[in-house]
Every structure is written in structure tokens, then in C-alpha cells.
Coordinates of C-alpha atoms in Angstrom, one line a residue:
M1 CA -35.6 -11.9 20.7
P2 CA -31.7 -11.6 20.7
N3 CA -31.6 -14.1 17.8
R4 CA -34.1 -12.0 15.8
L5 CA -32.1 -8.8 16.5
S6 CA -28.8 -10.5 15.5
S7 CA -30.4 -11.8 12.3
S8 CA -31.7 -8.3 11.5
V9 CA -28.3 -6.8 12.0
N10 CA -26.7 -9.5 9.9
G11 CA -29.2 -8.9 7.1
L12 CA -28.7 -5.2 7.2
N13 CA -24.9 -5.7 7.2
L14 CA -25.1 -7.8 4.0
A15 CA -27.5 -5.3 2.4
L16 CA -25.1 -2.4 3.0
A17 CA -22.1 -4.4 1.7
S18 CA -24.2 -5.3 -1.4
L19 CA -25.1 -1.7 -1.9
I20 CA -21.5 -0.7 -1.9
I21 CA -20.7 -3.3 -4.5
V22 CA -23.6 -2.3 -6.7
V23 CA -22.8 1.4 -6.6
V24 CA -19.1 0.6 -7.4
F25 CA -20.2 -1.4 -10.5
Y26 CA -22.6 1.4 -11.6
V27 CA -20.0 4.1 -11.2
S28 CA -17.4 2.0 -13.1
V29 CA -19.7 1.5 -16.1
F30 CA -21.8 4.6 -16.2
G31 CA -19.7 7.2 -14.4
V32 CA -20.3 9.4 -11.3
F33 CA -24.0 10.3 -11.0
S34 CA -23.5 13.0 -8.3
E35 CA -20.3 14.0 -6.6
S36 CA -22.0 15.0 -3.3
Y37 CA -24.3 11.9 -3.1
L38 CA -21.5 9.5 -4.1
R39 CA -18.8 10.8 -1.8
V40 CA -20.9 11.5 1.2
G41 CA -23.3 8.6 0.7
M42 CA -20.4 6.1 0.5
L43 CA -19.0 7.5 3.8
L44 CA -22.3 7.0 5.4
V45 CA -22.9 3.5 4.1
G46 CA -19.3 2.5 4.8
G47 CA -19.4 3.9 8.3
L48 CA -22.7 2.2 9.2
L49 CA -21.3 -1.1 7.7
I50 CA -18.3 -1.0 10.0
L51 CA -20.4 -0.2 13.1
L52 CA -23.0 -2.8 12.3
S53 CA -20.3 -5.4 11.9
Q54 CA -18.9 -4.5 15.3
I55 CA -22.3 -4.5 16.9
E56 CA -22.8 -8.0 15.5
R57 CA -19.5 -9.2 17.0
S58 CA -19.6 -7.3 20.3
E59 CA -20.9 -9.0 23.4
S60 CA -20.7 -5.9 25.6
P61 CA -23.9 -3.8 25.9
I62 CA -21.7 -0.7 26.4
G63 CA -19.8 -1.5 23.2
K64 CA -23.0 -1.8 21.2
L65 CA -24.3 1.4 22.7
L66 CA -21.2 3.3 21.8
A67 CA -21.4 2.0 18.2
L68 CA -25.0 3.2 18.0
V69 CA -24.0 6.6 19.3
V70 CA -21.3 6.9 16.6
A71 CA -23.8 5.8 14.0
A72 CA -26.2 8.5 15.1
C73 CA -23.5 11.2 15.0
L74 CA -22.5 10.2 11.5
S75 CA -26.1 10.0 10.3
V76 CA -27.2 13.4 11.5
A77 CA -24.0 15.0 10.2
V78 CA -24.5 13.5 6.8
Y79 CA -28.2 14.4 6.8
Q80 CA -27.2 18.0 7.5
Y81 CA -24.8 17.9 4.6
F82 CA -27.5 16.5 2.2
R83 CA -29.9 19.3 3.2
A84 CA -27.4 21.9 1.8
A85 CA -25.8 19.7 -0.9
S86 CA -26.9 21.9 -3.9
E87 CA -25.7 25.1 -2.2
I88 CA -22.4 23.5 -1.1
E89 CA -21.6 22.5 -4.7
T90 CA -22.0 26.1 -5.8
G91 CA -20.1 27.4 -2.9
L92 CA -23.0 29.7 -1.8
Y93 CA -23.8 28.0 1.6
F94 CA -23.3 29.9 4.9
L95 CA -23.1 27.8 8.0
T96 CA -25.4 28.1 11.0
S97 CA -24.5 27.2 14.5
A98 CA -26.3 23.9 14.1
D99 CA -24.2 23.2 11.0
I100 CA -21.0 23.8 13.0
W101 CA -21.9 21.4 15.8
L102 CA -23.2 18.7 13.5
G103 CA -20.1 19.1 11.3
L104 CA -17.9 18.6 14.4
L105 CA -19.9 15.5 15.3
G106 CA -19.3 14.2 11.8
L107 CA -15.5 14.8 12.0
I108 CA -15.4 13.0 15.4
A109 CA -17.3 10.1 14.0
V110 CA -14.9 9.8 11.1
I111 CA -11.9 9.7 13.5
E112 CA -13.7 7.1 15.7
L113 CA -14.5 5.0 12.7
T114 CA -10.8 5.2 11.6
R115 CA -9.8 3.9 15.1
R116 CA -12.2 1.0 14.7
S117 CA -11.0 0.2 11.2
V118 CA -7.2 0.5 11.4
G119 CA -6.3 1.2 15.1
M120 CA -5.2 4.1 17.2
V121 CA -2.2 5.3 15.1
M122 CA -4.1 6.7 12.2
A123 CA -7.0 7.9 14.3
A124 CA -4.5 9.7 16.7
V125 CA -2.8 11.4 13.8
A126 CA -6.1 12.7 12.5
A127 CA -7.2 13.8 15.9
I128 CA -4.0 15.6 16.7
V129 CA -4.0 17.4 13.4
L130 CA -7.7 18.4 13.9
I131 CA -6.8 19.8 17.4
Y132 CA -3.8 21.6 15.8
G133 CA -6.1 23.2 13.3
A134 CA -8.3 24.5 16.1
F135 CA -5.6 25.6 18.5
G136 CA -2.4 25.9 16.4
H137 CA -2.4 29.7 16.7
L138 CA -1.2 29.0 20.3
A139 CA 1.7 26.7 19.2
P140 CA 5.3 27.8 19.5
G141 CA 7.8 28.6 16.7
F142 CA 7.2 27.6 13.0
M143 CA 4.3 25.4 14.0
R144 CA 2.1 28.5 14.8
H145 CA -0.5 29.4 12.3
A146 CA -2.7 32.5 11.9
G147 CA -5.7 30.9 13.5
M148 CA -9.1 30.1 12.2
T149 CA -12.7 30.2 13.4
S150 CA -14.7 27.1 14.1
E151 CA -16.9 28.1 11.2
E152 CA -13.9 28.2 8.8
L153 CA -12.7 24.9 10.1
V154 CA -16.0 23.0 9.7
Q155 CA -16.7 24.7 6.4
V156 CA -13.5 23.3 4.9
L157 CA -13.4 19.9 6.5
W158 CA -17.0 18.9 6.3
F159 CA -19.1 21.2 4.2
S160 CA -16.8 21.3 1.1
F161 CA -14.7 19.2 -1.3
D162 CA -11.5 20.2 0.4
G163 CA -11.6 18.1 3.5
V164 CA -13.2 14.7 4.3
F165 CA -14.9 14.6 0.9
G166 CA -11.9 15.9 -1.1
R167 CA -9.9 14.5 -4.0
P168 CA -8.7 11.3 -2.1
M169 CA -12.3 10.4 -1.4
A170 CA -13.3 11.1 -5.0
T171 CA -10.5 9.0 -6.4
V172 CA -11.3 6.1 -4.0
V173 CA -15.0 5.9 -4.6
S174 CA -14.8 6.5 -8.4
T175 CA -11.7 4.5 -9.3
I176 CA -10.1 2.4 -6.6
L177 CA -13.0 0.4 -5.1
I178 CA -13.5 -1.6 -8.3
F179 CA -10.0 -3.0 -7.9
I180 CA -10.8 -3.9 -4.3
I181 CA -13.7 -5.9 -5.7
F182 CA -11.4 -7.4 -8.4
G183 CA -9.2 -8.7 -5.6
A184 CA -12.2 -10.1 -3.8
V185 CA -13.3 -11.9 -7.0
L186 CA -9.9 -13.5 -7.3
E187 CA -10.2 -14.8 -3.7
L188 CA -13.8 -16.0 -4.4
L189 CA -12.4 -18.0 -7.4
T190 CA -9.5 -19.3 -5.1
I191 CA -7.0 -17.9 -7.6
D192 CA -4.9 -16.6 -4.7
L193 CA -4.3 -20.2 -3.5
V194 CA -3.3 -21.3 -7.0
L195 CA -0.8 -18.4 -7.2
V196 CA 0.9 -19.6 -4.0
K197 CA 1.1 -23.1 -5.4
L198 CA 2.5 -21.7 -8.6
A199 CA 5.2 -19.9 -6.6
L200 CA 6.1 -23.0 -4.7
A201 CA 6.4 -25.0 -7.9
A202 CA 8.5 -22.3 -9.6
T203 CA 11.0 -22.2 -6.7
G204 CA 11.0 -25.9 -6.0
R205 CA 14.7 -26.5 -6.7
V206 CA 15.9 -23.3 -5.0
R207 CA 17.6 -23.9 -1.7
S208 CA 15.6 -21.2 0.0
G209 CA 12.4 -23.0 -1.3
P210 CA 9.3 -21.8 0.4
A211 CA 11.0 -18.5 1.3
A212 CA 11.5 -17.7 -2.3
A213 CA 7.9 -18.9 -3.0
A214 CA 6.5 -16.5 -0.5
T215 CA 8.3 -13.7 -2.2
V216 CA 6.8 -14.6 -5.6
A217 CA 3.3 -15.3 -4.3
S218 CA 3.2 -12.1 -2.2
G219 CA 4.5 -10.0 -5.1
L220 CA 1.8 -11.4 -7.4
F221 CA -1.1 -11.0 -5.0
G222 CA 0.2 -7.9 -3.2
T223 CA -0.1 -5.7 -6.2
I224 CA -3.9 -6.0 -6.1
S225 CA -4.6 -6.5 -2.4
G226 CA -4.3 -2.8 -1.4
S227 CA -2.8 -3.6 2.0
A228 CA 0.5 -5.2 3.1
V229 CA -1.1 -6.5 6.3
A230 CA -4.0 -8.1 4.3
N231 CA -1.4 -9.7 2.0
V232 CA 0.6 -11.1 5.0
V233 CA -2.6 -12.6 6.5
G234 CA -3.9 -13.9 3.2
T235 CA -0.7 -15.6 1.9
G236 CA 1.3 -15.8 5.1
V237 CA -1.0 -18.5 6.7
I238 CA 0.2 -20.8 3.8
T239 CA 3.8 -19.7 3.2
I240 CA 5.1 -19.1 6.7
P241 CA 4.5 -22.6 8.0
L242 CA 6.2 -24.0 4.9
I243 CA 9.2 -21.7 5.4
K244 CA 9.5 -22.9 9.0
K245 CA 9.2 -26.5 7.9
R246 CA 12.1 -26.1 5.5
G247 CA 14.3 -25.2 8.5
F248 CA 14.2 -21.4 8.7
K249 CA 13.8 -19.8 12.1
P250 CA 10.4 -18.5 12.9
H251 CA 11.3 -14.8 13.0
F252 CA 13.0 -15.2 9.6
A253 CA 9.9 -16.8 8.1
G254 CA 7.7 -14.0 9.3
A255 CA 10.2 -11.4 8.1
V256 CA 10.3 -12.9 4.6
E257 CA 6.5 -12.7 4.3
A258 CA 6.4 -9.2 5.7
A259 CA 9.1 -7.8 3.3
A260 CA 7.6 -9.6 0.3
S261 CA 4.0 -8.5 1.1
S262 CA 5.1 -4.9 1.4
G263 CA 6.7 -5.0 -2.0
G264 CA 3.4 -5.8 -3.6
Q265 CA 2.4 -2.2 -2.9
I266 CA 5.1 -0.9 -5.3
T267 CA 4.6 -3.5 -8.0
P268 CA 2.6 -2.5 -11.2
P269 CA 0.1 -2.7 -12.7
I270 CA -2.1 -1.8 -9.7
M271 CA 0.5 -1.1 -6.9
G272 CA -2.1 -1.8 -4.2
A273 CA -4.3 1.0 -5.8
V274 CA -1.7 3.7 -5.2
A275 CA -1.0 3.9 -9.0
F276 CA -4.3 5.5 -9.6
I277 CA -4.1 8.0 -6.8
M278 CA -0.5 8.9 -7.9
A279 CA -1.7 9.5 -11.5
D280 CA -4.5 11.7 -10.2
V281 CA -2.3 13.7 -7.8
T282 CA 0.7 14.2 -10.2
G283 CA -1.5 14.7 -13.3
Q284 CA 0.6 12.1 -15.2
P285 CA -0.9 9.3 -17.2
Y286 CA -1.5 6.0 -15.4
L287 CA 0.7 4.1 -17.8
T288 CA 3.6 6.5 -17.2
I289 CA 3.3 5.7 -13.5
C290 CA 3.4 2.0 -14.2
A291 CA 6.4 2.3 -16.5
A292 CA 8.3 4.3 -14.0
A293 CA 7.5 1.8 -11.2
T294 CA 8.4 -1.3 -13.1
I295 CA 12.2 -1.4 -12.9
P296 CA 12.4 -0.4 -9.2
A297 CA 9.8 -3.1 -8.3
I298 CA 11.9 -5.8 -10.1
L299 CA 15.0 -4.6 -8.4
Y300 CA 13.3 -4.7 -5.0
Y301 CA 12.4 -8.3 -5.4
A302 CA 15.8 -9.2 -7.0
G303 CA 17.4 -7.8 -3.8
L304 CA 15.0 -9.7 -1.6
F305 CA 15.7 -12.9 -3.5
M306 CA 19.4 -12.3 -3.2
S307 CA 19.1 -11.6 0.6
I308 CA 17.1 -14.8 1.1
S309 CA 19.5 -16.9 -1.0
S310 CA 22.5 -15.5 0.9
A311 CA 20.8 -16.1 4.3
A312 CA 19.9 -19.7 3.2
R313 CA 23.5 -20.4 2.1
D314 CA 24.9 -20.8 5.6
M315 CA 21.8 -22.2 7.3
D316 CA 21.4 -25.8 8.3
L317 CA 18.3 -26.3 6.3
E318 CA 16.1 -29.4 5.8
T319 CA 17.4 -31.1 2.6
A320 CA 14.7 -33.7 2.3
E321 CA 13.3 -33.9 -1.2
Q322 CA 10.2 -31.7 -1.5
P323 CA 7.0 -33.2 -2.8
K324 CA 6.3 -32.5 -6.4
L325 CA 3.4 -30.1 -7.1
N326 CA 1.2 -31.2 -9.9
F327 CA -1.3 -28.8 -11.4
A328 CA -4.7 -30.0 -12.5
W329 CA -5.9 -28.5 -15.8
R330 CA -8.4 -26.4 -13.9
E331 CA -5.6 -24.8 -11.8
V332 CA -3.5 -24.1 -14.9
A333 CA -6.6 -22.5 -16.4
Q334 CA -7.1 -20.4 -13.2
I335 CA -3.6 -19.0 -13.6
I336 CA -4.4 -18.1 -17.2
V337 CA -7.6 -16.4 -16.1
F338 CA -5.5 -14.3 -13.7
M339 CA -3.1 -13.3 -16.4
I340 CA -5.9 -12.6 -18.9
S341 CA -7.7 -10.4 -16.4
L342 CA -4.7 -8.3 -15.6
T343 CA -3.9 -8.0 -19.3
A344 CA -7.4 -6.9 -20.1
I345 CA -7.1 -4.1 -17.5
V346 CA -3.9 -2.8 -19.1
V347 CA -5.1 -3.2 -22.7
A348 CA -8.3 -1.3 -21.8
M349 CA -6.3 1.6 -20.3
V350 CA -4.0 1.7 -23.3
G351 CA -7.1 1.8 -25.5
G352 CA -8.3 5.0 -23.7
S353 CA -10.8 3.6 -21.2
S354 CA -11.0 5.1 -17.7
P355 CA -9.2 3.2 -14.9
A356 CA -12.6 2.4 -13.3
Y357 CA -14.1 1.0 -16.5
S358 CA -10.8 -0.9 -17.1
G359 CA -11.1 -2.4 -13.6
F360 CA -14.7 -3.4 -14.4
I361 CA -13.5 -5.2 -17.6
G362 CA -10.9 -7.0 -15.5
V363 CA -13.6 -8.1 -13.0
A364 CA -15.9 -9.2 -15.9
F365 CA -13.1 -11.3 -17.5
A366 CA -12.2 -12.9 -14.2
A367 CA -15.8 -13.6 -13.3
V368 CA -16.9 -15.0 -16.6
L369 CA -13.9 -17.2 -17.2
G370 CA -13.5 -18.2 -13.5
F371 CA -17.1 -19.3 -13.1
A372 CA -16.9 -21.2 -16.4
L373 CA -14.1 -23.2 -14.8
K374 CA -15.8 -23.6 -11.4
P375 CA -19.5 -23.4 -12.0
D376 CA -20.2 -24.9 -8.6
L377 CA -19.2 -21.6 -7.0
L378 CA -22.3 -20.0 -8.6
T379 CA -24.5 -21.9 -6.1
N380 CA -22.1 -21.8 -3.2
I381 CA -24.0 -19.5 -0.8
S382 CA -21.3 -19.4 1.9
S383 CA -18.6 -18.3 -0.6
W384 CA -20.8 -15.6 -2.0
L385 CA -21.6 -14.3 1.5
K386 CA -17.9 -14.2 2.3
F387 CA -17.2 -12.4 -1.0
V388 CA -19.9 -9.7 -0.3
R389 CA -18.7 -9.2 3.3
S390 CA -15.1 -9.1 2.4
A391 CA -15.4 -6.7 -0.6
G392 CA -17.9 -4.5 1.3
M393 CA -15.9 -4.3 4.5
I394 CA -12.5 -3.6 2.8
S395 CA -14.2 -0.9 0.7
A396 CA -15.9 0.6 3.7
Q397 CA -12.6 0.8 5.7
L398 CA -10.8 2.4 2.8
V399 CA -13.5 5.1 2.4
V400 CA -13.3 5.8 6.1
I401 CA -9.5 6.0 6.1
V402 CA -9.4 8.5 3.2
G403 CA -12.0 10.5 5.1
A404 CA -9.5 10.8 7.9
V405 CA -6.8 11.6 5.4
G406 CA -9.1 14.4 4.1
I407 CA -9.1 15.9 7.6
I408 CA -5.3 16.0 7.6
I409 CA -5.0 17.3 4.1
G410 CA -7.6 20.0 4.8
I411 CA -5.7 21.2 7.9
L412 CA -2.3 21.2 6.2
N413 CA -3.7 23.2 3.3
L414 CA -5.4 25.7 5.7
T415 CA -2.3 26.2 7.8
G416 CA 0.4 25.9 5.2
V417 CA 2.5 23.8 7.7
G418 CA 3.6 21.5 4.9
L419 CA 5.4 24.3 3.0
R420 CA 6.9 25.6 6.2
F421 CA 8.2 22.1 7.0
A422 CA 9.7 22.0 3.5
S423 CA 11.5 25.3 4.2
L424 CA 12.7 24.0 7.5
V425 CA 14.2 20.9 6.0
A426 CA 15.9 23.1 3.3
S427 CA 17.3 25.4 5.9
Y428 CA 18.7 22.5 8.0
A429 CA 20.2 20.8 5.0
E430 CA 21.7 24.2 3.7
G431 CA 21.2 23.1 0.1
Q432 CA 22.9 19.7 0.5
L433 CA 20.7 17.3 -1.5
V434 CA 21.9 14.1 0.3
V435 CA 21.2 15.6 3.8
S436 CA 17.8 16.7 2.6
L437 CA 17.0 13.3 1.3
L438 CA 18.1 11.6 4.5
L439 CA 16.0 13.9 6.6
M440 CA 13.0 13.4 4.4
A441 CA 13.5 9.6 4.3
L442 CA 13.4 9.6 8.1
A443 CA 10.4 11.8 8.2
C444 CA 8.6 9.6 5.6
L445 CA 9.3 6.5 7.8
L446 CA 8.0 8.3 10.9
L447 CA 4.9 9.7 9.2
G448 CA 4.0 6.4 7.5
M449 CA 4.3 4.1 10.6
G450 CA 1.1 2.4 11.5
M451 CA -0.7 3.5 8.4
P452 CA -2.0 1.6 5.4
T453 CA -0.3 2.4 2.0
V454 CA -2.8 4.8 0.5
P455 CA -3.2 7.2 3.5
A456 CA 0.5 7.0 4.3
Y457 CA 1.4 8.0 0.7
L458 CA -1.1 10.8 0.6
I459 CA -0.1 12.4 3.9
I460 CA 3.6 12.0 3.3
V461 CA 3.6 13.4 -0.2
L462 CA 1.6 16.5 1.0
V463 CA 4.1 17.2 3.8
M464 CA 7.4 16.1 2.2
G465 CA 6.7 16.5 -1.6
P466 CA 7.2 20.3 -1.6
A467 CA 10.6 20.0 0.1
L468 CA 11.9 17.6 -2.6
Q469 CA 10.5 19.6 -5.4
K470 CA 12.2 22.8 -4.0
L471 CA 15.5 20.9 -4.6
G472 CA 14.7 20.5 -8.3
V473 CA 13.6 16.8 -8.1
P474 CA 11.0 15.9 -10.9
I475 CA 7.5 15.3 -9.8
I476 CA 7.3 11.5 -10.6
H477 CA 10.7 10.9 -8.9
T478 CA 9.5 12.9 -5.9
H479 CA 6.3 10.8 -5.5
M480 CA 8.1 7.5 -6.0
F481 CA 10.7 8.4 -3.4
V482 CA 7.9 9.2 -0.9
L483 CA 5.9 6.1 -1.8
Y484 CA 8.8 3.7 -1.2
F485 CA 9.5 5.0 2.2
G486 CA 5.8 5.1 3.1
V487 CA 5.6 1.4 2.0
L488 CA 8.8 0.4 3.8
S489 CA 7.4 1.9 7.1
A490 CA 5.3 -1.3 7.2
V491 CA 8.5 -3.3 8.1
T492 CA 10.4 -0.6 10.0
P493 CA 10.5 -0.7 13.8
P494 CA 9.1 0.4 16.1
V495 CA 5.6 0.4 14.4
A496 CA 6.0 -2.2 11.6
L497 CA 2.4 -3.3 10.9
A498 CA 3.3 -6.0 8.2
A499 CA 6.0 -7.5 10.5
F500 CA 3.7 -7.4 13.5
A501 CA 1.0 -9.2 11.5
A502 CA 3.4 -11.9 10.4
A503 CA 5.0 -12.5 13.8
P504 CA 2.0 -14.3 15.5
I505 CA 1.5 -16.5 12.4
A506 CA 5.2 -17.4 12.6
G507 CA 5.2 -17.8 16.4
A508 CA 8.0 -15.3 16.7
G509 CA 8.7 -12.1 18.6
A510 CA 7.2 -9.0 16.9
M511 CA 10.2 -6.7 17.2
R512 CA 12.7 -9.4 16.2
T513 CA 10.6 -10.1 13.1
A514 CA 10.5 -6.4 12.2
V515 CA 14.3 -6.0 12.5
E516 CA 14.9 -9.1 10.3
A517 CA 12.3 -7.8 7.8
S518 CA 14.1 -4.4 7.6
R519 CA 17.4 -6.3 7.1
L520 CA 16.0 -8.3 4.2
A521 CA 14.4 -5.2 2.7
L522 CA 17.5 -3.0 3.1
P523 CA 18.0 -2.6 -0.7
G524 CA 14.5 -1.2 -0.8
F525 CA 15.7 1.7 1.4
V526 CA 18.5 2.5 -1.0
I527 CA 16.5 2.2 -4.3
P528 CA 14.6 5.5 -3.6
F529 CA 17.9 7.4 -3.5
A530 CA 18.7 6.0 -6.9
F531 CA 15.6 7.7 -8.2
I532 CA 17.3 11.0 -7.5
Y533 CA 20.9 10.2 -8.4
Q534 CA 20.1 7.8 -11.3
P535 CA 16.9 9.3 -12.5
A536 CA 17.0 7.6 -15.9
M537 CA 16.2 4.3 -14.2
L538 CA 12.5 5.4 -14.1
L539 CA 11.3 4.5 -17.5
G540 CA 8.9 6.8 -19.4
T541 CA 10.2 9.9 -17.6
G542 CA 11.9 11.5 -20.7
Y543 CA 15.4 9.9 -20.6
D544 CA 17.1 8.2 -23.6
L545 CA 17.1 4.4 -23.7
K546 CA 20.9 4.4 -23.5
D547 CA 20.9 6.5 -20.3
S548 CA 18.1 4.3 -18.8
A549 CA 20.1 1.1 -19.5
Q550 CA 23.2 2.5 -17.9
S551 CA 21.3 3.6 -14.8
I552 CA 19.6 0.3 -14.5
L553 CA 22.9 -1.5 -14.7
F554 CA 24.4 0.6 -12.0
V555 CA 21.5 0.3 -9.6
T556 CA 21.1 -3.5 -10.2
L557 CA 24.8 -4.1 -9.3
A558 CA 24.4 -1.9 -6.2
V559 CA 21.3 -3.7 -5.1
L560 CA 23.0 -7.1 -5.4
L561 CA 26.1 -5.8 -3.5
I562 CA 23.9 -4.5 -0.6
S563 CA 21.8 -7.7 -0.5
R564 CA 25.0 -9.9 -0.2
A565 CA 26.4 -7.5 2.4
C566 CA 23.3 -8.0 4.6
Y567 CA 24.1 -11.8 4.8
P568 CA 27.8 -12.3 4.1
A569 CA 29.1 -15.8 3.6
K570 CA 31.2 -17.4 6.4
G571 CA 34.7 -16.2 6.3
K572 CA 33.8 -13.4 3.8
K573 CA 32.8 -10.6 6.1
R574 CA 35.9 -8.7 5.4
Y575 CA 34.6 -8.0 1.9
V576 CA 31.4 -6.3 3.2
P577 CA 32.9 -2.8 3.5
V578 CA 34.3 -3.1 0.0
G579 CA 30.9 -4.2 -1.4
L580 CA 29.1 -1.3 0.3
A581 CA 31.7 1.2 -0.9
L582 CA 31.3 0.0 -4.4
A583 CA 27.5 0.2 -4.1
M584 CA 27.8 3.8 -3.1
A585 CA 30.2 4.5 -6.0
L586 CA 27.7 2.9 -8.4
L587 CA 24.9 5.1 -7.2
F588 CA 26.1 8.5 -6.2
F589 CA 29.3 9.6 -8.0
G590 CA 28.5 10.0 -11.7
P591 CA 29.0 7.8 -14.7
W592 CA 32.8 7.7 -14.9
V593 CA 33.2 6.6 -11.3
S594 CA 30.3 4.2 -11.7
W595 CA 31.8 2.4 -14.7
V596 CA 35.0 1.9 -12.7
A597 CA 32.9 0.6 -9.9
V598 CA 31.2 -1.8 -12.4
A599 CA 34.6 -3.4 -13.3
A600 CA 35.6 -3.6 -9.6
T601 CA 32.2 -5.2 -8.7
I602 CA 32.6 -7.9 -11.4
A603 CA 36.1 -8.6 -10.0
L604 CA 34.6 -8.8 -6.5
F605 CA 31.8 -11.1 -7.5
Y606 CA 34.4 -13.4 -9.1
L607 CA 36.7 -13.2 -6.0
V608 CA 34.1 -14.2 -3.4
R609 CA 31.8 -16.3 -5.7
F610 CA 28.8 -13.9 -5.5
G611 CA 27.5 -15.4 -8.7
N612 CA 25.8 -18.4 -7.1
F613 CA 22.4 -16.8 -7.0
L614 CA 20.2 -20.0 -7.0
I615 CA 21.6 -22.8 -5.0
P616 CA 20.1 -26.3 -5.8
E617 CA 19.1 -28.5 -2.9
N618 CA 21.8 -31.1 -3.8
S619 CA 24.6 -28.5 -3.9

């Protein structure tokens, strides 16, 4: 009997995951069939998939019972929504007492599903904000709001498109999930493993070897993975042992993978799916977002390479000749398939196709070409089951997470606390831009800790975005500033999810790994400030090519100076304050001071031999 029950749960699990994939394909090709049924139905299917998976794994009868209770709460709340779906869409539905109670059950179920998907931090934030919405009229000071009835609260958060089922949910189910499936297809075709091998081959003669390879591989795959933690787990199991084998300390190996994996979330063309949400929220074209993000992403990885190279310079590393990596013709073809698929996505968007349809084209190219190279995968049942489970589960978790984000956004809009927070920051800073930016950077890091990239970005930009825009910062620069600090919260103690995921793989202490990852990624903490003081570095935002080239030069030199200062050469520490001062001059004091700093930087590079960027093993 238990075996039959387990088999039934497993079968239902696969059916729900398959349903998600089928719906995503349908919406990508034919468009949204019904806003209500798509958004609410996806939440129901995703929530049930998560709960069934946990019932399948759980050995505790109490754990199974609690999962069933949550499933029942979600189901009845969704059923009540569907009963009134047509009236809700027209805004003519008035809640009954049953609606209020069932809506509250639905909100509680979403928070519990979030806890089961990504842990306590995100769930606690959503729960606290929900409680604040209900009882914030009793709060002290600027946090107090005018108050709202339970009917108003549930109406907005559950029975409307302004809460759980708001724009983030719409963007995810209609646009982003196809790119989750795209990443799962690449894993099915084992292209992710070939990318790691390519990175190892490309960095074979670099002294830092596998550490540089981890940076390349994580950057390549991180852009489509949608999660820094997933990227750490996916590529880190291969790269971290190789980094340690080369002679790097365990905590450094984990830090390299964490910092590199986090960078994938800011790397075009997909940016871990954030690019599409940013385009939707800002109202800017997707290609404008990609153009603006390109140079900062390159500079982030250049700084990371420089930091790793500088750290490797004075380490007693294993100098034994590394084995040569030969690529079979099929592996070379897999790399070409990856490039063709990404190119197809971008070309389709340039041609005017929707992001979702462009993602479908990318999946189609990858699948057709990939299975032509590896036809045996077509009949590999275990690989297909893994693909369905992986794509379905990641999609389900993302849907649930943005449902929790919808609760937060709904409450912040109802109470206006985000705008009051912006006014508070402005009053503390007294119009000083640099003070405002520092306060907001700290707030972004705190708000983003423990959260995946998409919800972190959405929550932070809603709270912090108005404060930056009140200071006259353009909208794309505002959103990029917020995104960078939201992403970097994944390596910032005390809650550094990417570093904490890398630490056990490396066999190192979690906090020590997080501190080292922050040190490696330090240029990434400075680059967002350059968005404000050197705004022309963001391409496609209306600046002349000459101004853009000048800004890019200034920021590039500043990033290299900061990276070198993080790991100074033996006997050269006295130059660190000089390098940091020059970096500040390059970024913050206008073009005339910056050009003087350029000349001084070149002289400093020559003086301390900063030019040795790549150090061969035999050097």
C-alpha cells in the first residue's frame, strides 16, 4: 500500500511538472489565454507540485499531514478566486466574509510555500509585511499608516491584480518561465558541463588556472540559471575541487565560485531573467537594458579576474603541468549550439518578437540541434524525468516566490511606506548625493540578504527606487544601481546565500568564505556608484560615444586599481592608499581630475608592475 501511494504521488508530481512546461510552451507561442486562469492556475499547480515533492521525500507523518493542510488551504482559496474570476477582472466583485477568510488562508499558504521553497528569510519578510499591513496603524513614527480593514487588505492582496497575482506574477508566467526551461534544456543536453570544460581550456596557461575557469564558466551559465545559488551548486561541484587541487585554500575556492556565480545575474543577454522584469518595470526596451548592462558586467568580471590573479601571484600554488583538455567534435558542436541558441534569442528580439516567443525559438534551436548531436538522449528516460522535474520545480518555486513578492508590493503600495522611506533618506542625507547613495546601498544589501535575485530586485527597487529618482538619477541607472546591490547581497555577510552554498562544497567555514567572496567582489560594490557619477558608461542611455568611451576608461582603471588593492603584492602594500585615492579621483571628481588620475594611474602601474595581468605557470 505505501509503495502504491508513493507511486501515485510520484506520478502526480510528474504530471504537474509536465503541465507547467506545456502551459509555458503554449503561452510562449500563442500568447496568454486568460490572465486570471494563467496567473492563479500557475500558483495552484506550482504550489501543489512543491508540496507533493515534499510529501514524497518526507518520512514524518506529521510533515505529510502539514503539507496536505497547506495544499487544502491553497486549493480552497484558489477555488474561491475562480468562482468570482470574471467579476474580479471587471473590478465589480464585493467580498463576503467567506471570501475574506479564504483569501487569508491563501496568503498564509503562499508564505508557507515560500518558506518551503527558499527558506525562512523571504517567508519572514512577507509575513512581517503582511502583519504590518494589518496592524501598521498602531506603529510608531513614520512607519504608522492610516489603517485598513481586513476586507481592503484581502481585496488587494488576493482578489485583484495588485497583490499576489500582480505584475511580477504576470511577467514570470508569461515571459520568464520559458528561459527557466531553456536552462533546463541546456542541462539535459549536458552543455553546462562542456562550458566548464571550455573555461578550463581557455584558462589553462593562467597561473590561477581553475579559479579563472570557474569565473568564466559561472559567468556563461549564470546568465541563464536565474539563481546564484543554483549556479554555485551546478558548476561549483566541478570547479571548486579543481581550484583546491591547484593549491588554493578551501575558503578561497568557495569564494571564487560564489563571486563568479553572483555575477551571472548581471550579465546579458538574460541576466538570470531579471532583464525582462526590468524592461517591464521601467518601460524601457529589453535591448536597451542589455546594452546598459554589458559594460558593467564586463568590468565586474575583469575586476574578479584581476583579484584572483593578484591573489594567486603570492600563493604557493601547485605548478605541475595541467592535463591538456581535448574537445571531441561533438563537444565543439555543443558549444556552437549554445552560441547559436543565444544568438537566435537576441536576433528574434531585434526582429520584434516578444521575449517569450524569442525564448521559445532559443529552446527550439537548442533542442533540435542538441538532439541531432546526441540522439541517444531522446530515448534516455531518466534524463527526461530529471529534466521535467527540474524545469517544473524551479518554475514552481519562482511562481511561489513572486507570489510572496506580490504580498510585499501590495502592502507597500497600500501604505505608501516606500515613498516615506525615500523622504526619510533624503532628509537624513540633506541633499548630499553621496550620503544618499551610501545609505541606499546599505539598505539594498540588507533588504536583499537571503533572497533570490528576482524578488530581491523587485522589493528593493520598490522601496529604494523613489529615493534615487528624487535625487534626479535616470530610471535605468536607478534600477541598475539597485540590481547590483541586490545581487551582491548574495556574497555579503551575515546572510550570504551564494557563499554559504559554496562553503560546504569547498569544505570551508561559511562566514570565512563569505568574507573572502566580498573581498574578491569589492569592485562590484564600487561599479554601481559609477552608474551615477559616470552615467555615460551605460550604453544606450542617450550619451555620445565619446562620453561613453571616456567614462568606460575611467571606470576600467578604477576597477583595476581596486582589485589590485584588495590583494597587494608582497612589499607593495604602501601603494594601496595611493591606488584607492586614484580610483576615487577617476570616479567621483569630474573629467579634468579624472584625466590627471589616468596619467598618475599609468605611472603607478609602471612603478609597481601592475601590468602582469595573466601570469603563466612557468613564470
